Coordinates of C-alpha atoms in Angstrom, one line a residue:
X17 CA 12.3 24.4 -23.3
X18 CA 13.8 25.4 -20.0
X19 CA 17.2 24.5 -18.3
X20 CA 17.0 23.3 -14.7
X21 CA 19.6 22.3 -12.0
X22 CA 18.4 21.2 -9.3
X23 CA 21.1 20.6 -6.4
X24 CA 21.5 19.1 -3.1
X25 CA 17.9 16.9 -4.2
X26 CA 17.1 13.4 -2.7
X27 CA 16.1 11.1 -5.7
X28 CA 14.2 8.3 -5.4
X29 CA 14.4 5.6 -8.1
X30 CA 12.6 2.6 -7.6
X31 CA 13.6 1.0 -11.0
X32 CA 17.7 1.2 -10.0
X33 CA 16.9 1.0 -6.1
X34 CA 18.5 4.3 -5.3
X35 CA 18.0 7.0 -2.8
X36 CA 20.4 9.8 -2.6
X37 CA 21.0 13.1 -2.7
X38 CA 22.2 14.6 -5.7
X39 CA 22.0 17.1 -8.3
X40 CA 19.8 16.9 -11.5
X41 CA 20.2 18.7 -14.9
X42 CA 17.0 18.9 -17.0
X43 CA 17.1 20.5 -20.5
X44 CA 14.9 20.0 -23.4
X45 CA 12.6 17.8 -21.5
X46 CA 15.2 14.9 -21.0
X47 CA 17.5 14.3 -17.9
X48 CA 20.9 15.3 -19.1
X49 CA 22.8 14.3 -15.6
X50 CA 22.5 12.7 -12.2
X51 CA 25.4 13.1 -10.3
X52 CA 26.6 13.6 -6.7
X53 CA 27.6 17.2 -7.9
X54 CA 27.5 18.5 -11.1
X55 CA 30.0 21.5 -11.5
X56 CA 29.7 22.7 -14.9
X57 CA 26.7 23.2 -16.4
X58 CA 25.5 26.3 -19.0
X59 CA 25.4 29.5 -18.3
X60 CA 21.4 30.1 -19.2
X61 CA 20.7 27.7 -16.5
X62 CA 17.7 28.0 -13.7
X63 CA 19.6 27.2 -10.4
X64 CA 17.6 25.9 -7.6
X65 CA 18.7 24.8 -4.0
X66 CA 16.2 22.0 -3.5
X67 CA 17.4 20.7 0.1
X68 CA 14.4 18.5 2.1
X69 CA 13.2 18.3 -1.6
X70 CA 12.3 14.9 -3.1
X71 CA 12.2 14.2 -6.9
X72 CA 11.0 11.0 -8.4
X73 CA 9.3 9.2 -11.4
X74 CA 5.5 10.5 -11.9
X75 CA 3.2 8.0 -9.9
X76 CA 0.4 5.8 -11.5
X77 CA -3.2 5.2 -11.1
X78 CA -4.6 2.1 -12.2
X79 CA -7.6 3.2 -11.9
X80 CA -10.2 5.8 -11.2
X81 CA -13.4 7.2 -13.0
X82 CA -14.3 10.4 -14.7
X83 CA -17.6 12.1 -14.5
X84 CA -17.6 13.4 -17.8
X85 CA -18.9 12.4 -20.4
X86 CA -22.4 12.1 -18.5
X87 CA -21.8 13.6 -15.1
X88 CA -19.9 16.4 -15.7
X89 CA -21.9 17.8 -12.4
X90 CA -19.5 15.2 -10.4
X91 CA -16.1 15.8 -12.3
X92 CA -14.8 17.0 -16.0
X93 CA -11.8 15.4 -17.5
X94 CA -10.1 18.7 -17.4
X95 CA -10.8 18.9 -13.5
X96 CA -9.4 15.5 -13.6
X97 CA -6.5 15.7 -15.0
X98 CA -5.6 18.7 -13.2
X99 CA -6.5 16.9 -10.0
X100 CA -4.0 14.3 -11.2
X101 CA -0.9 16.9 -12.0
X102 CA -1.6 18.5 -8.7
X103 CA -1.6 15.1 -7.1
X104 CA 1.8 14.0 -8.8
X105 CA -0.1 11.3 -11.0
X106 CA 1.7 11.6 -14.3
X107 CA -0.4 8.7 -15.7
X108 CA -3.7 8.0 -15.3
X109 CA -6.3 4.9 -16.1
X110 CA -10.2 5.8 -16.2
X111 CA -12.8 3.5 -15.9
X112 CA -15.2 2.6 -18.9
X113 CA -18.0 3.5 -16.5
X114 CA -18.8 7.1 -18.5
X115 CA -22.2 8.0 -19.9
X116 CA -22.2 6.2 -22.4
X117 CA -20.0 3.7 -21.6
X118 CA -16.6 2.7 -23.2
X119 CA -18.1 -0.7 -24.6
X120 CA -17.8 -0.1 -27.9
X121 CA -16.0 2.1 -30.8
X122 CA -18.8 5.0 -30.7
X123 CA -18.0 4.5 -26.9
X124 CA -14.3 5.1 -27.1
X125 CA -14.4 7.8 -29.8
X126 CA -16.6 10.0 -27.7
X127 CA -14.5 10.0 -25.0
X128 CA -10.7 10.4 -27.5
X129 CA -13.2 13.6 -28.5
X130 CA -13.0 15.1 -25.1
X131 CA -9.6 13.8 -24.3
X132 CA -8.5 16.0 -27.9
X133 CA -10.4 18.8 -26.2
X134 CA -8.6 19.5 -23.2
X135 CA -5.6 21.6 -22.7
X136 CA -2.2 20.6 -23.2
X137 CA -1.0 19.0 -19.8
X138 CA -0.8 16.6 -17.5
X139 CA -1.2 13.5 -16.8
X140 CA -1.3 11.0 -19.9
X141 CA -5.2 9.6 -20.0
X142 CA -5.4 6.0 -20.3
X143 CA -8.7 4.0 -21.1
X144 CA -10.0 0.9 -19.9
X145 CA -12.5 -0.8 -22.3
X146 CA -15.6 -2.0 -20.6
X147 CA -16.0 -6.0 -20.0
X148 CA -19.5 -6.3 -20.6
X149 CA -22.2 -4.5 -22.8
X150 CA -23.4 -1.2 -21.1
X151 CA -21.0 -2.1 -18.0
X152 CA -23.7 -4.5 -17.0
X153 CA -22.1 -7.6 -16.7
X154 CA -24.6 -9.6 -18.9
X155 CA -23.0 -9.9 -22.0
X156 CA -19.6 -9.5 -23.9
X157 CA -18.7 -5.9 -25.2
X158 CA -17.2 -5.1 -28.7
X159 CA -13.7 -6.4 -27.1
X160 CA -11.9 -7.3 -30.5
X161 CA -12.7 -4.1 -32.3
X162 CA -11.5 -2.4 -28.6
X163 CA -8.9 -4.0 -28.5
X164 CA -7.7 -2.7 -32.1
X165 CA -7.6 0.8 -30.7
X166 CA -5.8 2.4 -27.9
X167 CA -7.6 0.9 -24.7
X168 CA -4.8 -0.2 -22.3
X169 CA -7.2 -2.8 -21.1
X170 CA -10.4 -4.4 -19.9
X171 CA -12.3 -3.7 -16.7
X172 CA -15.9 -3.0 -15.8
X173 CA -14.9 -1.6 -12.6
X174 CA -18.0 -3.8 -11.3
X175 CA -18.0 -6.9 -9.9
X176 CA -19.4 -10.1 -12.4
X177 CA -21.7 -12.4 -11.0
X178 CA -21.8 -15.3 -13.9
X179 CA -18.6 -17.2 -13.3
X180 CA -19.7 -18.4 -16.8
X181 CA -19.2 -15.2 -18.6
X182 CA -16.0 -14.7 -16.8
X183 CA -14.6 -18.0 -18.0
X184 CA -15.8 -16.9 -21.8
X185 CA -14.4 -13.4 -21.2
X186 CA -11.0 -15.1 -20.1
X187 CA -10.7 -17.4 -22.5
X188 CA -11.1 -14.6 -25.4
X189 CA -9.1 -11.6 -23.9
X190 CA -6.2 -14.0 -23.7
X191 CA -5.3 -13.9 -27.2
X192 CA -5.5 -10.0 -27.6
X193 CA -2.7 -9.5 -25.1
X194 CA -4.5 -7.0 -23.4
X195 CA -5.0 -6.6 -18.9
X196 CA -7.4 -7.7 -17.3
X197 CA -8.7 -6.2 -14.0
X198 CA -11.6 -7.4 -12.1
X199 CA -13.0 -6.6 -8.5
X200 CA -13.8 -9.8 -6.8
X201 CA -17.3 -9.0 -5.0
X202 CA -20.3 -10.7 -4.5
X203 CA -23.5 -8.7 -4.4
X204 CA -25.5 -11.5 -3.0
X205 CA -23.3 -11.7 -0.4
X206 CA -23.0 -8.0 0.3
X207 CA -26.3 -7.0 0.4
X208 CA -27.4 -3.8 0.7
X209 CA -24.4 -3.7 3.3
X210 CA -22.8 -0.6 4.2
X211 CA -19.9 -1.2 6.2
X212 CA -17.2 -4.3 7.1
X213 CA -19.0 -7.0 9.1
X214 CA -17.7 -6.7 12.4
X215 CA -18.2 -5.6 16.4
X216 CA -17.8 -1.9 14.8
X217 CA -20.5 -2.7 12.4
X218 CA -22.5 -3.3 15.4
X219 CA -21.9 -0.9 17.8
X220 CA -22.9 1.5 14.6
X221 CA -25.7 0.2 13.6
X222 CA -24.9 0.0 10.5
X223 CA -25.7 -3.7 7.8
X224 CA -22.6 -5.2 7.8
X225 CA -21.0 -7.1 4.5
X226 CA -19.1 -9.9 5.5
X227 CA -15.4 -10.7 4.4
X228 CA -16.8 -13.8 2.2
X229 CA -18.4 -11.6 0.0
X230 CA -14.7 -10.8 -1.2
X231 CA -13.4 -13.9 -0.5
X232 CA -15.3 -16.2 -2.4
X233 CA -15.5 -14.4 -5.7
X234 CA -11.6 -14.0 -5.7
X235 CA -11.5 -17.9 -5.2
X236 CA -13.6 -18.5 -8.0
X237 CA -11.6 -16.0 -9.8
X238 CA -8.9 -17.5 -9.2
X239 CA -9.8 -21.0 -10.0
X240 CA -10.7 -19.7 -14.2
X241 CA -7.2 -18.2 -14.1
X242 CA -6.2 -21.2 -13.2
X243 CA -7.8 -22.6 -16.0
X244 CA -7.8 -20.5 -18.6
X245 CA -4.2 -19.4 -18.0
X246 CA -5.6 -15.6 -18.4
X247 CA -3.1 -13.0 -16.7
X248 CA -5.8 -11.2 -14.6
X249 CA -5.6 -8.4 -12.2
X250 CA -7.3 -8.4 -8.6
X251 CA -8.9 -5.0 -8.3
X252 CA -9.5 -3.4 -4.3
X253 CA -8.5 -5.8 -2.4
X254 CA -9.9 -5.1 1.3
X255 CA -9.7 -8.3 3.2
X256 CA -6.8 -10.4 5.5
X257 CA -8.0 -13.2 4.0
X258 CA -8.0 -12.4 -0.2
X259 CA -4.2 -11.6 0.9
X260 CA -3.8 -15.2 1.7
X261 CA -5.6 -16.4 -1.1
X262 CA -3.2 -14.2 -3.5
X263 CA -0.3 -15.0 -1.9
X264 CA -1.0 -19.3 -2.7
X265 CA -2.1 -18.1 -6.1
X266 CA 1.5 -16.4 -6.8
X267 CA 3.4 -19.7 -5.0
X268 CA 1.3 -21.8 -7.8
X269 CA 2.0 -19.7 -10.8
X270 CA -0.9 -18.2 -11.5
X271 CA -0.6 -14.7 -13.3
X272 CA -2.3 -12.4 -11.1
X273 CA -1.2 -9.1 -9.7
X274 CA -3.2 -6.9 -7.1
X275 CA -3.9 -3.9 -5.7
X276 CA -5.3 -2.1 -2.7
X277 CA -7.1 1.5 -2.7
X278 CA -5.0 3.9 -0.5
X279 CA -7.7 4.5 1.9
X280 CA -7.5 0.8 2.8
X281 CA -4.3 1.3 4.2
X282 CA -4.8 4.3 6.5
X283 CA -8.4 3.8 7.5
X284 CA -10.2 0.3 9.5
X285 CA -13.7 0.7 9.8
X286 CA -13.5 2.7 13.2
X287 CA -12.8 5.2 11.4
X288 CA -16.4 6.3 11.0
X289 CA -17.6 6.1 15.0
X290 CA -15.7 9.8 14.3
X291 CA -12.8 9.1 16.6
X292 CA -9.7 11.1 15.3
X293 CA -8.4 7.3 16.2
X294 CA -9.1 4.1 17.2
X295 CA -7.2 2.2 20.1
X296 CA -4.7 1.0 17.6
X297 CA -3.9 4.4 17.2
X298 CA -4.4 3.3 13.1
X299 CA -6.8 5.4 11.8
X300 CA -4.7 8.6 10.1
X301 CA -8.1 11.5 10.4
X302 CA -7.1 14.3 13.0
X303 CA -10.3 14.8 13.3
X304 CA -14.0 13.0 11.6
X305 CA -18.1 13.7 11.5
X306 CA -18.9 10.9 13.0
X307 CA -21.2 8.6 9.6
X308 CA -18.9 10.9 7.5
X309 CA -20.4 9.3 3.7
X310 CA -17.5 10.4 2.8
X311 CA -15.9 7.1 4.2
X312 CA -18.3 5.2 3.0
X313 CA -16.4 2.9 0.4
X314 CA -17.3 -0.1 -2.4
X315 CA -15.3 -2.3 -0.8
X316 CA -16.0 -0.8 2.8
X317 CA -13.2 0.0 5.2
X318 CA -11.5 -3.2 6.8
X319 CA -11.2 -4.2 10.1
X320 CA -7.7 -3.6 11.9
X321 CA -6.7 -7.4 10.9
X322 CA -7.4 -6.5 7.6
X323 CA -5.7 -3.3 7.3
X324 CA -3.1 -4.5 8.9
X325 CA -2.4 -7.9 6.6
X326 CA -3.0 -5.2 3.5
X327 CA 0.3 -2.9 4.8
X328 CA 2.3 -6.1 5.1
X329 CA 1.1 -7.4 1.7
X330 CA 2.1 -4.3 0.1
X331 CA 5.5 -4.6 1.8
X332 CA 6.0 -7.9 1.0
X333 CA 4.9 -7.7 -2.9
X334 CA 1.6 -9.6 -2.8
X335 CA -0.2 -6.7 -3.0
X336 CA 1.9 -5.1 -6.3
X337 CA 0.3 -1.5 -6.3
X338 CA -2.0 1.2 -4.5
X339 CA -4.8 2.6 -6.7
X340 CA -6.7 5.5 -6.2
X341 CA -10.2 4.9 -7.2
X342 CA -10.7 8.5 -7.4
X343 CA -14.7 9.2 -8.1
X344 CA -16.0 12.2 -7.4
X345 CA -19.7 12.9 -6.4
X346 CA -21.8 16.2 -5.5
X347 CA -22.2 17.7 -2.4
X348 CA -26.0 17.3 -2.8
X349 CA -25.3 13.2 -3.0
X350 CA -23.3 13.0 -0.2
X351 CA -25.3 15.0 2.1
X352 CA -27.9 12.5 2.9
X353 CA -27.6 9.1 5.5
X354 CA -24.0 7.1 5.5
X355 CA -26.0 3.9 4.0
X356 CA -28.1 5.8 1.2
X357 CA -25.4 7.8 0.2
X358 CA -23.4 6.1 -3.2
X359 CA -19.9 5.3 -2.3
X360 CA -16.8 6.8 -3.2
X361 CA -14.0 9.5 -2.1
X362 CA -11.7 11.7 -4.2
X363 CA -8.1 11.2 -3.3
X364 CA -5.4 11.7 -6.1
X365 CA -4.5 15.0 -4.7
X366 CA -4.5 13.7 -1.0
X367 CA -2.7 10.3 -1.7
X368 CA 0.9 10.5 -1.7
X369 CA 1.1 13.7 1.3
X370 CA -1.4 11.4 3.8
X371 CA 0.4 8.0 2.7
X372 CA 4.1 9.6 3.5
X373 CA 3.0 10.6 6.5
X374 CA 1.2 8.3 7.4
X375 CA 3.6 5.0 6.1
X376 CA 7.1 6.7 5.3
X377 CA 7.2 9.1 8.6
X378 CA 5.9 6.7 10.9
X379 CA 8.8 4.0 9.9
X380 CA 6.4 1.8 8.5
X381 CA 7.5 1.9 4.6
X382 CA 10.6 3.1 3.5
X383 CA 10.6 6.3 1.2
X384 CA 11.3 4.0 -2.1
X385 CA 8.8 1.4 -1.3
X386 CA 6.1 3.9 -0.8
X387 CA 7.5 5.6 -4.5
X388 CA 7.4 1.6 -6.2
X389 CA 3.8 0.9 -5.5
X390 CA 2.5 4.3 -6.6
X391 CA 4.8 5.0 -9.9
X392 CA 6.7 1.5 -11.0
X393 CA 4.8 -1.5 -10.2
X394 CA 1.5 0.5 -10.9
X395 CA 2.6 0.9 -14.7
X396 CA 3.8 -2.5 -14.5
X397 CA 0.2 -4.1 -14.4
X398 CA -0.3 -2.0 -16.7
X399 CA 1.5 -3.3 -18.8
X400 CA 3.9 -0.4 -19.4
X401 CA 7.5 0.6 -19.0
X402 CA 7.7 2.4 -16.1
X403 CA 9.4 5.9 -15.2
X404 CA 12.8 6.4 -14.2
X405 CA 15.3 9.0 -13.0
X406 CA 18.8 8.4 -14.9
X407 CA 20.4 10.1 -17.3
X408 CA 19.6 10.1 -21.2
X409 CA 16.1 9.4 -20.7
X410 CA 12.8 11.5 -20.9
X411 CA 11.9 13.6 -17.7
X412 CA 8.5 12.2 -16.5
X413 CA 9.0 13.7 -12.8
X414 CA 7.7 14.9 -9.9
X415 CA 9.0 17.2 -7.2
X416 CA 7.5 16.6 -3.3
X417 CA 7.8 18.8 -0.8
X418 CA 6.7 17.0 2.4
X419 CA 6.6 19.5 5.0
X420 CA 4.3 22.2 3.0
X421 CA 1.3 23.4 4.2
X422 CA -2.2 23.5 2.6
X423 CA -5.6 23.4 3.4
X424 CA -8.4 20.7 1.9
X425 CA -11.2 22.9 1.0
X426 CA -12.6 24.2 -2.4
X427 CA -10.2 26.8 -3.2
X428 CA -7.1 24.4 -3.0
X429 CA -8.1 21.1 -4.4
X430 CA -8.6 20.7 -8.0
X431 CA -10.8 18.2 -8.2
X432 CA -14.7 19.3 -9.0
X433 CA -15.7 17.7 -6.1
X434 CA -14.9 17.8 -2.4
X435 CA -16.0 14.4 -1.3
X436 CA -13.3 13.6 1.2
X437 CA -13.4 12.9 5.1
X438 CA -9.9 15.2 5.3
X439 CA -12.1 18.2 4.0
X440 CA -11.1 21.2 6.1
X441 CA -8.3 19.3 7.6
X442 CA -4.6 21.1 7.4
X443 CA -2.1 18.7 5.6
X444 CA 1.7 18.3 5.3
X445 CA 3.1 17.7 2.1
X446 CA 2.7 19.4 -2.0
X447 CA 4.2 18.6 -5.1
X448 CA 5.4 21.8 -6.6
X449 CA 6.5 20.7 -9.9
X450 CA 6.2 18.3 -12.4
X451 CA 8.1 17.7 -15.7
X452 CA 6.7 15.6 -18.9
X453 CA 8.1 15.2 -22.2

């Protein structure tokens, strides 16, 4: 394998708390040295002058969902993975949601097949078992035998309406030792809603779903992890007020972590009136179709109270990570009405540039808190050790340019799919290496 100094680098390393600039020797797939200046080094050595340069662990995604097997149309594994490496994800958690699903053995061997299939590369694929039978939230999936084999958790990815089932499905997960993740949503509630209740709802005319329909299925989540004593984490969390609930829930104890999509943080539901930006000046498009599907999102966009209460929540550690929830869908099933079209928006090769500039640049987050919830705490919920930049260790790292240029269209992104509000837009911000052992 090759030898590499990079000099005159900033690192960023959440799990010691450092920023700096310094130099980095990689050989042999580990970090041999990080040091202010490293001097002596061998003679076969690649070395590069990496100044405005930022290195760090790979980031995390907790979740998002591959179209294949069963709609490869939408998105292969291999156009998923490369999506991933070209984001900077070097770890990445798929959603049992597949056709068929991951809910049993057969299930989970069928997908390990095309896993075994792809090239060698990046990122490591990791599988969430499915909850229920056929992802359907009636009954209990083969979650022993699952849990035998290399699932790094349990999650439909759907919301569960029995409270019932969700107290048996605690209750027996808690023994395996495995994570839980569940999305606190009410369907009753929601409707056939399309956007965040609200005065923009209105003025859109589009059917609003209220902040209740969130609300009160993360209380009544909350109340069987009470109970049961299940650790349990809080998938998309959209609303000002579930960061209230989670916040009591962490001063009583209960073993929950959370996270919010990255969208969440950039976009309020004003967004789609196709103003480059709101009044608030909080919405990060330059420029938006006005009903863009492409912002249409399960949950929907918040409010400005709500996005705002999210960024502090992430700041503050209630909110412990930012997921992705990449999914990918055809140009064919986008291209139709913002209420009939199915909801969903690529985003692990748009996240980190758009949420630097966005949150780091505009003073907001500082560079290593924005580097914590995408690569540390993210593998932390996990239930994984997470990466770090020291010496001795394996290299599992990413190198970020923020200031190049690029294009969002077909020939640049990765991804099968396009399905993204920033299509066509010109971005700041590439990584333009990535190192796994």
């Amino acid at each position: 394998m090759s030898r590499e100094l990079l000099q005159n680098v900033r690192v960023l390393d959440p799990v010691s708390g450092s920023d700096r600039i310094a130099d980095i020797l990689i050989a042999e797939g580990n970090i041999k040295a990080v040091e202010e200046k490293i001097a002596e080094f061998p003679a076969d050595t690649e070395v590069r002058d990496c100044q405005g340069l930022i290195l760090g662990p790979g980031l995390t995604d907790i979740y998002s969902h591959s179209g294949e097997p069963g709609f490869e149309d939408r998105e292969t594994l291999e156009s998923l993975i490369q999506a991933a490496a070209a984001g900077g994800f070097t770890r990445l958690a798929i959603l049992p949601d597949t056709s068929p699903p991951v809910d049993n053995l057969a299930g989970l061997a069928l997908l390990q097949q095309h896993i075994r299939n792809l090239s060698p590369g990046l990122p490591r694929l990791y599988v969430w078992g499915a909850l229920t039978a056929g992802v359907k939230g009636q009954q209990m999936a083969e979650l022993g035998e699952l849990a035998s084999y290399a699932v790094v958790g349990f999650a439909d990815g759907l919301p569960l309406s029995n409270p019932a089932l969700v107290r048996r499905l605690l209750e027996y997960i808690k023994p395996l030792g495995k994570s839980v993740a569940l999305w606190p949503c009410d369907r009753t509630l929601a409707g056939k809603g399309a956007a965040r209740e609200g005065a923009v709802s209105v003025r859109l005319g589009l059917p609003g779903i209220p902040a209740s329909a969130e609300t009160s299925a993360l209380a009544a989540i909350l109340e069987l992890v009470a109970s049961a004593g299940t650790p349990v984490h809080i998938m998309r969390v959209s609303t000002a007020r579930s960061v209230e609930l989670i916040r009591d829930a962490k001063a009583r104890g209960l073993p929950v972590t959370a996270s919010v999509t990255w969208m969440h943080l950039l976009l309020n539901v004003g967004a789609i009136s196709g103003n480059s930006k709101d009044s608030s000046g909080r919405n990060a498009l330059t420029a938006s179709l006005a009903y863009d599907p492409n912002l249409h999102l399960e949950p929907p966009l918040g409010n400005l109270s709500d996005q705002l209460a999210l960024i502090q929540a992430v700041k503050d550690g209630v909110i412990d990570a930012i997921a992705i929830d990449h999914k990918s869908h055809t140009y064919e099933e986008k291209t139709v009405a913002f209420a009939d079209s199915p909801p969903g928006a690529i985003g692990l090769e748009l996240a980190l540039p758009l949420l630097w500039h966005g949150l780091v640049e505009t003073g907001e987050f500082s560079a290593l808190e924005l580097w914590r919830v995408l690569s540390t705490r993210p593998a932390v919920c996990l239930g994984q050790t997470p990466a770090t930049v020291a010496a001795g260790v394996s290299a599992e790292l990413i190198l970020f340019d923020p200031d190049m240029s690029w294009t969002v269209d077909g020939q640049s992104l990765k991804s099968r799919s396009a399905n993204t509000p920033w299509l066509g837009q010109q971005l700041a911000g590439k990584v333009v290496q990535t190192w796994i052992n």
